[in-house]
GROMACS .gro file of C-alpha atoms in nm:
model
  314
    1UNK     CA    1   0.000   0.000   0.000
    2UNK     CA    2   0.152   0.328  -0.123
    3UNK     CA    3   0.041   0.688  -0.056
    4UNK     CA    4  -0.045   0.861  -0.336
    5UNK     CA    5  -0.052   1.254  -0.331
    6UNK     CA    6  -0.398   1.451  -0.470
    7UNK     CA    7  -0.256   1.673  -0.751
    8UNK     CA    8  -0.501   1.877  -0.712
    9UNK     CA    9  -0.548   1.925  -0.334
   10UNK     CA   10  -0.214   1.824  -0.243
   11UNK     CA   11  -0.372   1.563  -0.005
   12UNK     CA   12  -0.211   1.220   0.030
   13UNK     CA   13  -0.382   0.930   0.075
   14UNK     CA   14  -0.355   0.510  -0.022
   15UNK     CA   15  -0.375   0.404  -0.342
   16UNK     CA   16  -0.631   0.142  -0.278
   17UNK     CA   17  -0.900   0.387  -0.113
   18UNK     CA   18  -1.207   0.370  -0.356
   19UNK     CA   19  -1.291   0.733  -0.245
   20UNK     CA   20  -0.977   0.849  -0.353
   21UNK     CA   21  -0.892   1.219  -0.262
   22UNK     CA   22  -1.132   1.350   0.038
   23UNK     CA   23  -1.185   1.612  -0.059
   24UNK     CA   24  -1.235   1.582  -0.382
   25UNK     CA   25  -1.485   1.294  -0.260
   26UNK     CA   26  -1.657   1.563  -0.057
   27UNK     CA   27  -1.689   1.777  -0.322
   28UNK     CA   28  -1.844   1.549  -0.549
   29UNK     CA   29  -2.112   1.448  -0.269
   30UNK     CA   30  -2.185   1.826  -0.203
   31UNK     CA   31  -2.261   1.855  -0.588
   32UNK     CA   32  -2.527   1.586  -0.565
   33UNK     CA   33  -2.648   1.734  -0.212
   34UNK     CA   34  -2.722   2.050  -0.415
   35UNK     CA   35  -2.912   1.896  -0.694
   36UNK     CA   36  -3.128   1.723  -0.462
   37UNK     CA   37  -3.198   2.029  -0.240
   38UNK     CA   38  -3.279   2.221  -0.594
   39UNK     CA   39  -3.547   1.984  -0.689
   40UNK     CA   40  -3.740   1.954  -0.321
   41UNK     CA   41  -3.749   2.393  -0.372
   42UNK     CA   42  -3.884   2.383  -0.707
   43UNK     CA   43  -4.131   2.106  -0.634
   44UNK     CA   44  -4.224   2.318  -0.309
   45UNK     CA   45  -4.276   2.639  -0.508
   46UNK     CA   46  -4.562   2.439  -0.708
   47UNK     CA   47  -4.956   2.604  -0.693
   48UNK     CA   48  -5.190   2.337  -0.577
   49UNK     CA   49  -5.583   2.461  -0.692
   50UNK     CA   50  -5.788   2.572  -0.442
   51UNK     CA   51  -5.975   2.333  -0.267
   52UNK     CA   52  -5.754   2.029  -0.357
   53UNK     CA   53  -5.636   1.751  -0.084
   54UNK     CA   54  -5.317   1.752   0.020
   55UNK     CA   55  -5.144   1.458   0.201
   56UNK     CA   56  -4.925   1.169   0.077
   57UNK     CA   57  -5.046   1.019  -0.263
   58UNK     CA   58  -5.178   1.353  -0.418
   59UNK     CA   59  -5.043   1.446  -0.708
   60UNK     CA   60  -4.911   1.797  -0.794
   61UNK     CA   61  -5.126   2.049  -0.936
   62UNK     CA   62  -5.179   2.078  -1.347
   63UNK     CA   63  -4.944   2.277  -1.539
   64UNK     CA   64  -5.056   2.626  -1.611
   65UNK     CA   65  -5.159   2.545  -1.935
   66UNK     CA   66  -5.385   2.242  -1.779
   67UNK     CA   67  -5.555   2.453  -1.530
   68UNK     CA   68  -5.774   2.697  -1.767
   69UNK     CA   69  -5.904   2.383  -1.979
   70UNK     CA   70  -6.288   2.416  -2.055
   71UNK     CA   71  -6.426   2.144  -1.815
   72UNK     CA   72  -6.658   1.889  -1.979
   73UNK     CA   73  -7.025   1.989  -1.862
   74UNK     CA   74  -7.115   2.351  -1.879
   75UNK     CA   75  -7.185   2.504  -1.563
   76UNK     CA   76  -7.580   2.574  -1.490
   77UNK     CA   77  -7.647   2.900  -1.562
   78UNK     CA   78  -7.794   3.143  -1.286
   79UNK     CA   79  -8.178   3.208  -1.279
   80UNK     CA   80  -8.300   3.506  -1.439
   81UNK     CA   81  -8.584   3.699  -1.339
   82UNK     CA   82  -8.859   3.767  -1.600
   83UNK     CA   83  -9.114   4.023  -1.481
   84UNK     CA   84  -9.486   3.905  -1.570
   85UNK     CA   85  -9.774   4.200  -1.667
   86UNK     CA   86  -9.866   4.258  -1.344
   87UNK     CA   87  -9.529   4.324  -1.262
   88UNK     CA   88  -9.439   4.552  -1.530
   89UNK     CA   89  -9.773   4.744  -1.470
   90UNK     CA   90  -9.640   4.815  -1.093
   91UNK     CA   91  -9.291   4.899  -1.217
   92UNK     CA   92  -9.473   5.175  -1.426
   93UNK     CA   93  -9.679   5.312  -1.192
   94UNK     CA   94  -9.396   5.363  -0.963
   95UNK     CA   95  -9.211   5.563  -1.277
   96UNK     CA   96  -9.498   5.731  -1.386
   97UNK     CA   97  -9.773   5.739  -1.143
   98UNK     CA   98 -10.036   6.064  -1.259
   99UNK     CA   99 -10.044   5.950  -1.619
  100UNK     CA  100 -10.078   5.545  -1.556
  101UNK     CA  101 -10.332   5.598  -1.283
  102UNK     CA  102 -10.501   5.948  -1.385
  103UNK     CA  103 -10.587   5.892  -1.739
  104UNK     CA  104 -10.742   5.581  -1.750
  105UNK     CA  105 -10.943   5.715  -1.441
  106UNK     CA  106 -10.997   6.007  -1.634
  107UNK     CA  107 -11.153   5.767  -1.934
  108UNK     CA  108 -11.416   5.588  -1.721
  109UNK     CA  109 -11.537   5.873  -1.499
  110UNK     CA  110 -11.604   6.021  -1.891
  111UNK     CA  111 -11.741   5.712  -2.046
  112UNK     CA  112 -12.015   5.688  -1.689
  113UNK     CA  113 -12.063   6.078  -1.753
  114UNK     CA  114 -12.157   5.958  -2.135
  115UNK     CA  115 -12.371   5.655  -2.016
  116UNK     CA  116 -12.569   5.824  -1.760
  117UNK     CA  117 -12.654   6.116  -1.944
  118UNK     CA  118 -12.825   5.922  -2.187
  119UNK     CA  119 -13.242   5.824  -2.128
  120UNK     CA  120 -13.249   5.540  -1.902
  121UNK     CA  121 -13.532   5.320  -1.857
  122UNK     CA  122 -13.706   5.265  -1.530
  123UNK     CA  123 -13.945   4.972  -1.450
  124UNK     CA  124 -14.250   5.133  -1.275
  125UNK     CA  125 -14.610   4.986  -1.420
  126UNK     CA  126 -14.839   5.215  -1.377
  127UNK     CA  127 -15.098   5.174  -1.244
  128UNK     CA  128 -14.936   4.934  -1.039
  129UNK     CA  129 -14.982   4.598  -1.011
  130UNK     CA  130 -15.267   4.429  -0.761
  131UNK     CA  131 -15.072   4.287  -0.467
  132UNK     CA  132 -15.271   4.157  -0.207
  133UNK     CA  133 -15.626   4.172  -0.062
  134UNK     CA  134 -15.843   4.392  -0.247
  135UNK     CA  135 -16.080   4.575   0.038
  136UNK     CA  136 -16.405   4.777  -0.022
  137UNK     CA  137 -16.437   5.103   0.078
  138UNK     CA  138 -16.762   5.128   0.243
  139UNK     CA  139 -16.814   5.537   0.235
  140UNK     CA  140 -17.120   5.701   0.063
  141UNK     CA  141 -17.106   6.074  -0.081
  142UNK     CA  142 -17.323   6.255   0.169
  143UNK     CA  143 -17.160   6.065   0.491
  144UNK     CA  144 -17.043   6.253   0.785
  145UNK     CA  145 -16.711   6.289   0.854
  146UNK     CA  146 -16.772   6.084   1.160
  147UNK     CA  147 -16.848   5.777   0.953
  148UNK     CA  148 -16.513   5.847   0.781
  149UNK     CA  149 -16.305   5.856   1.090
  150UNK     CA  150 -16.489   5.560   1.185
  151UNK     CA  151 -16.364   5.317   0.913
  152UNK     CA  152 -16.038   5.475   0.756
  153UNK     CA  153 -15.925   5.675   1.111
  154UNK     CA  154 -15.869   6.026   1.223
  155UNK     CA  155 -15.670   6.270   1.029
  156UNK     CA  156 -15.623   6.621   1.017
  157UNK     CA  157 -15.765   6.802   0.711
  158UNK     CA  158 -15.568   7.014   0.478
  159UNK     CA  159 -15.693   7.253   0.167
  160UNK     CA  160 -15.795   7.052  -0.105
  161UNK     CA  161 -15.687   7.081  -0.519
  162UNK     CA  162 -16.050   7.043  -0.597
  163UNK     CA  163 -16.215   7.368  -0.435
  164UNK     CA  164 -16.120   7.633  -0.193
  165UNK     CA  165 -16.459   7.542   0.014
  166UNK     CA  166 -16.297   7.169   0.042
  167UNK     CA  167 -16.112   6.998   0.323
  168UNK     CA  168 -15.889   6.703   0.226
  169UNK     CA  169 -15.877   6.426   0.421
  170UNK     CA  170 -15.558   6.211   0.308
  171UNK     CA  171 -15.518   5.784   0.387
  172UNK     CA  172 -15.182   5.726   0.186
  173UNK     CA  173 -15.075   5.940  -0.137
  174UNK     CA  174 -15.374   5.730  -0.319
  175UNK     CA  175 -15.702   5.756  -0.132
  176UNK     CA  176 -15.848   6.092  -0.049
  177UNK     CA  177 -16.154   6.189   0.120
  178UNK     CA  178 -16.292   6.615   0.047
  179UNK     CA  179 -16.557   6.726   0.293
  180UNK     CA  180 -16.796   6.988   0.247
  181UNK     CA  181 -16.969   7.108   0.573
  182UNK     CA  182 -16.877   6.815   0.731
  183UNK     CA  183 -17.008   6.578   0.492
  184UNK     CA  184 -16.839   6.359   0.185
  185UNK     CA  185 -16.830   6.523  -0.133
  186UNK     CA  186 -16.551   6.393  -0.358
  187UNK     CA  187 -16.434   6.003  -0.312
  188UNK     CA  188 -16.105   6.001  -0.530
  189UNK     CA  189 -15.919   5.611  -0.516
  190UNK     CA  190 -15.611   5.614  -0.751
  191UNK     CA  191 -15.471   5.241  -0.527
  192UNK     CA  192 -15.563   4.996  -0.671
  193UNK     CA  193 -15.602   4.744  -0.384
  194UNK     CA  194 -15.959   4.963  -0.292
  195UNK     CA  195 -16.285   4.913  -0.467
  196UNK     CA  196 -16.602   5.092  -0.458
  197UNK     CA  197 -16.886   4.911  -0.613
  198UNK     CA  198 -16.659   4.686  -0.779
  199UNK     CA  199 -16.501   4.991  -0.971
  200UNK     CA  200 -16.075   5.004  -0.879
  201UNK     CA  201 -15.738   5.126  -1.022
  202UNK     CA  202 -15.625   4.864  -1.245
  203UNK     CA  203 -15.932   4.720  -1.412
  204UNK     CA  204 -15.971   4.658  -1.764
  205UNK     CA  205 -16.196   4.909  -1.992
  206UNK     CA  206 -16.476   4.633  -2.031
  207UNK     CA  207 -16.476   4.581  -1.718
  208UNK     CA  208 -16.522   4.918  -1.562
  209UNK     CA  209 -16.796   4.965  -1.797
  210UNK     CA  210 -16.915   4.662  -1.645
  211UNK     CA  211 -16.951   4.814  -1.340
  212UNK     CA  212 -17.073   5.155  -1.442
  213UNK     CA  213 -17.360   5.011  -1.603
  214UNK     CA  214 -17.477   4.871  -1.287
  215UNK     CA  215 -17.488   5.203  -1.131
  216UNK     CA  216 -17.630   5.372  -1.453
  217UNK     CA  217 -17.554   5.403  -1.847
  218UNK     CA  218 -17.198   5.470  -1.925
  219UNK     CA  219 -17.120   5.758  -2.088
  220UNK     CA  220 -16.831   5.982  -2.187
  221UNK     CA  221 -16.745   6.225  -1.879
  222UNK     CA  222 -16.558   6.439  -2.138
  223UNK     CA  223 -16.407   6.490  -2.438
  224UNK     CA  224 -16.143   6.229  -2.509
  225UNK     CA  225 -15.747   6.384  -2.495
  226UNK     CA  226 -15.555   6.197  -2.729
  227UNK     CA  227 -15.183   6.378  -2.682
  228UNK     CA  228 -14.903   6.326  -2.985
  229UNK     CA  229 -14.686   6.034  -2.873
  230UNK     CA  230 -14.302   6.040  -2.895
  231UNK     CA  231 -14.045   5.739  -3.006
  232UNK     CA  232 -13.754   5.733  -2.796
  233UNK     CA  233 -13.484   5.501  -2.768
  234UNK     CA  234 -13.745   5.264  -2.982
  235UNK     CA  235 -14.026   5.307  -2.737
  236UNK     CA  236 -14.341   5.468  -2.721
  237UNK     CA  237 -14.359   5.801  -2.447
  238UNK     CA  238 -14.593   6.028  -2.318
  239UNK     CA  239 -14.457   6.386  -2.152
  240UNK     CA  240 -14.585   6.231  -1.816
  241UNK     CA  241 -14.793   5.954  -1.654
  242UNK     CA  242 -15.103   6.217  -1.589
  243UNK     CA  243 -14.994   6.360  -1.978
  244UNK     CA  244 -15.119   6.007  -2.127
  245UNK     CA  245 -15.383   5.960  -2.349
  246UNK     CA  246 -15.786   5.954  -2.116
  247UNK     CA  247 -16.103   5.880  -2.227
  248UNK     CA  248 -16.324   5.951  -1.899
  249UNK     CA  249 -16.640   5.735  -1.877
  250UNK     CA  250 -16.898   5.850  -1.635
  251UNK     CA  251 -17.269   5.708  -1.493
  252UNK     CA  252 -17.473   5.912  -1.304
  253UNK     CA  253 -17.682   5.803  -0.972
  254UNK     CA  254 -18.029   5.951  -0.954
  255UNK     CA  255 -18.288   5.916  -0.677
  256UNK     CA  256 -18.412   5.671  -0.548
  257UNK     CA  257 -18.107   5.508  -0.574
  258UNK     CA  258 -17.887   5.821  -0.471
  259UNK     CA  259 -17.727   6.160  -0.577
  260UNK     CA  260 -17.394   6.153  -0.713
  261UNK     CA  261 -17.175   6.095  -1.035
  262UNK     CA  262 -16.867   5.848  -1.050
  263UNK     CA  263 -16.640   5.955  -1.283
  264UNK     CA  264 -16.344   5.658  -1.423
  265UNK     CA  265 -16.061   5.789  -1.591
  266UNK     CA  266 -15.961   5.528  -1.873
  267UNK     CA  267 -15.569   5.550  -1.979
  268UNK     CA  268 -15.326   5.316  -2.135
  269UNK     CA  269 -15.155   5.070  -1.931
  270UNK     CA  270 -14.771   5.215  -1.889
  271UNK     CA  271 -14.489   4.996  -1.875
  272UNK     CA  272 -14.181   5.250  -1.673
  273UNK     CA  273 -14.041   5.575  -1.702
  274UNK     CA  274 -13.753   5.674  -1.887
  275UNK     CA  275 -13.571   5.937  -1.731
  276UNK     CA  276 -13.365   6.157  -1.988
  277UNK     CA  277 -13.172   6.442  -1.717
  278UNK     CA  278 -13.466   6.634  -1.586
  279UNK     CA  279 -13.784   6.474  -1.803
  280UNK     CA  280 -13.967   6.185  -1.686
  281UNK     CA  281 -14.182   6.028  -2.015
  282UNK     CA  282 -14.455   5.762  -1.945
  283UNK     CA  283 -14.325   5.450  -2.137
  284UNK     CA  284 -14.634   5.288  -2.332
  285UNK     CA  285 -14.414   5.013  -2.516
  286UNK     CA  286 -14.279   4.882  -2.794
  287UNK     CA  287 -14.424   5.114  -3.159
  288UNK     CA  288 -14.591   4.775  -3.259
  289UNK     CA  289 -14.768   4.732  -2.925
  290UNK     CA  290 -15.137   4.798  -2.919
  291UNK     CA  291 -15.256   4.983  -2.608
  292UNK     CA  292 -15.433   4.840  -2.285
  293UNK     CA  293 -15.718   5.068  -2.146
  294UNK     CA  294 -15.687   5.048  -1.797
  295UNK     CA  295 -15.904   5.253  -1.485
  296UNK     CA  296 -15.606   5.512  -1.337
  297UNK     CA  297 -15.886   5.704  -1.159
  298UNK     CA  298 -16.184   5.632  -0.985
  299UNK     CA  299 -16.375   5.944  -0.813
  300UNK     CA  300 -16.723   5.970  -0.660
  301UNK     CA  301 -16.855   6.326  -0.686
  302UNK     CA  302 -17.178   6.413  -0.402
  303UNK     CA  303 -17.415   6.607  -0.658
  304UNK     CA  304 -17.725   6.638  -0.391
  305UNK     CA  305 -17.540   6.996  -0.267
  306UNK     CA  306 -17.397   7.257  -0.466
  307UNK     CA  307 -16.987   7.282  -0.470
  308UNK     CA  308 -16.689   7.319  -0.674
  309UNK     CA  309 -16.847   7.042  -0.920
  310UNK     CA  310 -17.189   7.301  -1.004
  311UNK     CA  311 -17.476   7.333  -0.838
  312UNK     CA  312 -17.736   7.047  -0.656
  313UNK     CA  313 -17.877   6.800  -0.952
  314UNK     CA  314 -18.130   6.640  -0.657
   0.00000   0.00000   0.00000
């Protein structure tokens, strides 16, 4: 065994040492050391992705160029919102409330100003239909006032419409009873659930003559009015119920069997009013509807004293 010197470090050392040299066997281990220690820093200085699980086994993250790949499935897309009518209509009134809200106000108060001042109809017969019990009236012209209280009550009088000398004694707005000197002189029914004599508001023309005939001959009480008739809205008016056609029929009572005249009035049967602003017209009916004669008036006049109807007959 021989020493051998290092040429390059000056360092003996044996011949048959497989190191050789020291130190240059030290330097040639610190040059591997380094390499090593280079690789563990650059693998250290890797980005893992967010999220990912670490631990022993996982790989390394994707190269740059592998991390912005488009994945396979698309992602699902957010909801969006689609406002319906109703909500559009209350994101406009919020912009714009006085012209959303006040014109199409504006339009229906005008188009119920432009319906109602047009003629409207109203259903009101006339006379009115017979509803319950019809009861006689059991008062003669010439009865005291006493007999009067007696079956239809007290009531106070007020000045009568048919004479100054008259006091009217009123039962409803349809039954009226006018004293003279504290007797009955004008019986005036225009309700038709009264009858006197079998004469009422509401009956046919044949049949009030019916029952004027059994009091005496019927006969016109005047000349018959026959006013023009109108054609609105395709109906058949009068200016007013009491402006409607009348033929009067009368019968007069004569001793023995009494002193007085009944007088019927005798008008068409009307269907309603129509109402066109301030003017009320009787509504007859249709053009092509023929007329129904009906009693409107039935009035028992005491002709055994003189009064506002002329002088004593009896």
């Amino acid at each position: 065994m021989a020493l051998i010197r290092c040429p390059k470090h000056g360092i003996p050392f044996n011949d048959d040492n497989p190191r050789g040299c020291p130190a240059c066997a030290l330097e040639k281990e610190g040059g591997e050391q380094a390499q090593v220690m280079r690789e563990l820093a650059r693998a250290s200085q890797v980005i893992r992705r967010p999220g990912a699980p670490t631990g022993p086994g996982v790989d390394f993250a994707p190269r740059r160029s592998e991390r912005f790949t488009a994945p396979v499935t698309a992602p699902p897309r957010a909801p969006v919102f689609e406002p319906g009518p109703l909500d559009k209509l209350r994101l406009l009134v919020r912009r714009r409330p006085v012209p959303v809200i006040g014109i199409p106000l504006i339009v229906i108060l005008l188009v119920a100003l432009i319906s109602r001042s047009g003629p409207s109809f109203v259903r009101l017969p006339s006379p009115v239909p017979l509803t319950g019990e019809v009861l006689p009236l059991p008062i003669e012209p010439g009865a005291s006032l006493s007999t009067v209280f007696g079956v239809l009550g007290v009531q106070p009088p007020r000045p009568s419409p048919e004479g100054r000398a008259l006091e009217r004694y009123s039962y409803g707005t349809d039954l009226y009873i006018d004293a003279l000197n504290g007797v009955v002189y004008i019986i005036s029914m225009l309700v038709p659930n009264r009858s006197w004599h079998g004469l009422r508001v509401g009956i046919s023309l044949r049949e009030a003559e019916g029952s004027l005939a059994l009091l005496g001959p019927p006969q016109p009480a005047a000349p018959p009015v026959m006013p023009r008739a109108d054609t609105l809205r395709g109906v058949v008016v009068y200016p007013s119920l009491a402006g409607r056609p009348n033929r009067p029929l009368k019968a007069e009572v004569r001793p023995p069997n009494g002193c007085y005249d009944v007088v019927v009035d005798i008008q068409p049967q009307a269907a309603g009013v129509l109402v066109d602003r301030d003017r009320r017209y009787a509504v007859i009916g249709p053009p092509e509807a023929q007329l129904q004669w009906v009693a409107t008036r039935v009035q028992v006049i005491n002709r055994a004293v003189a009064g506002p109807a002329g002088p004593a007959v009896c």
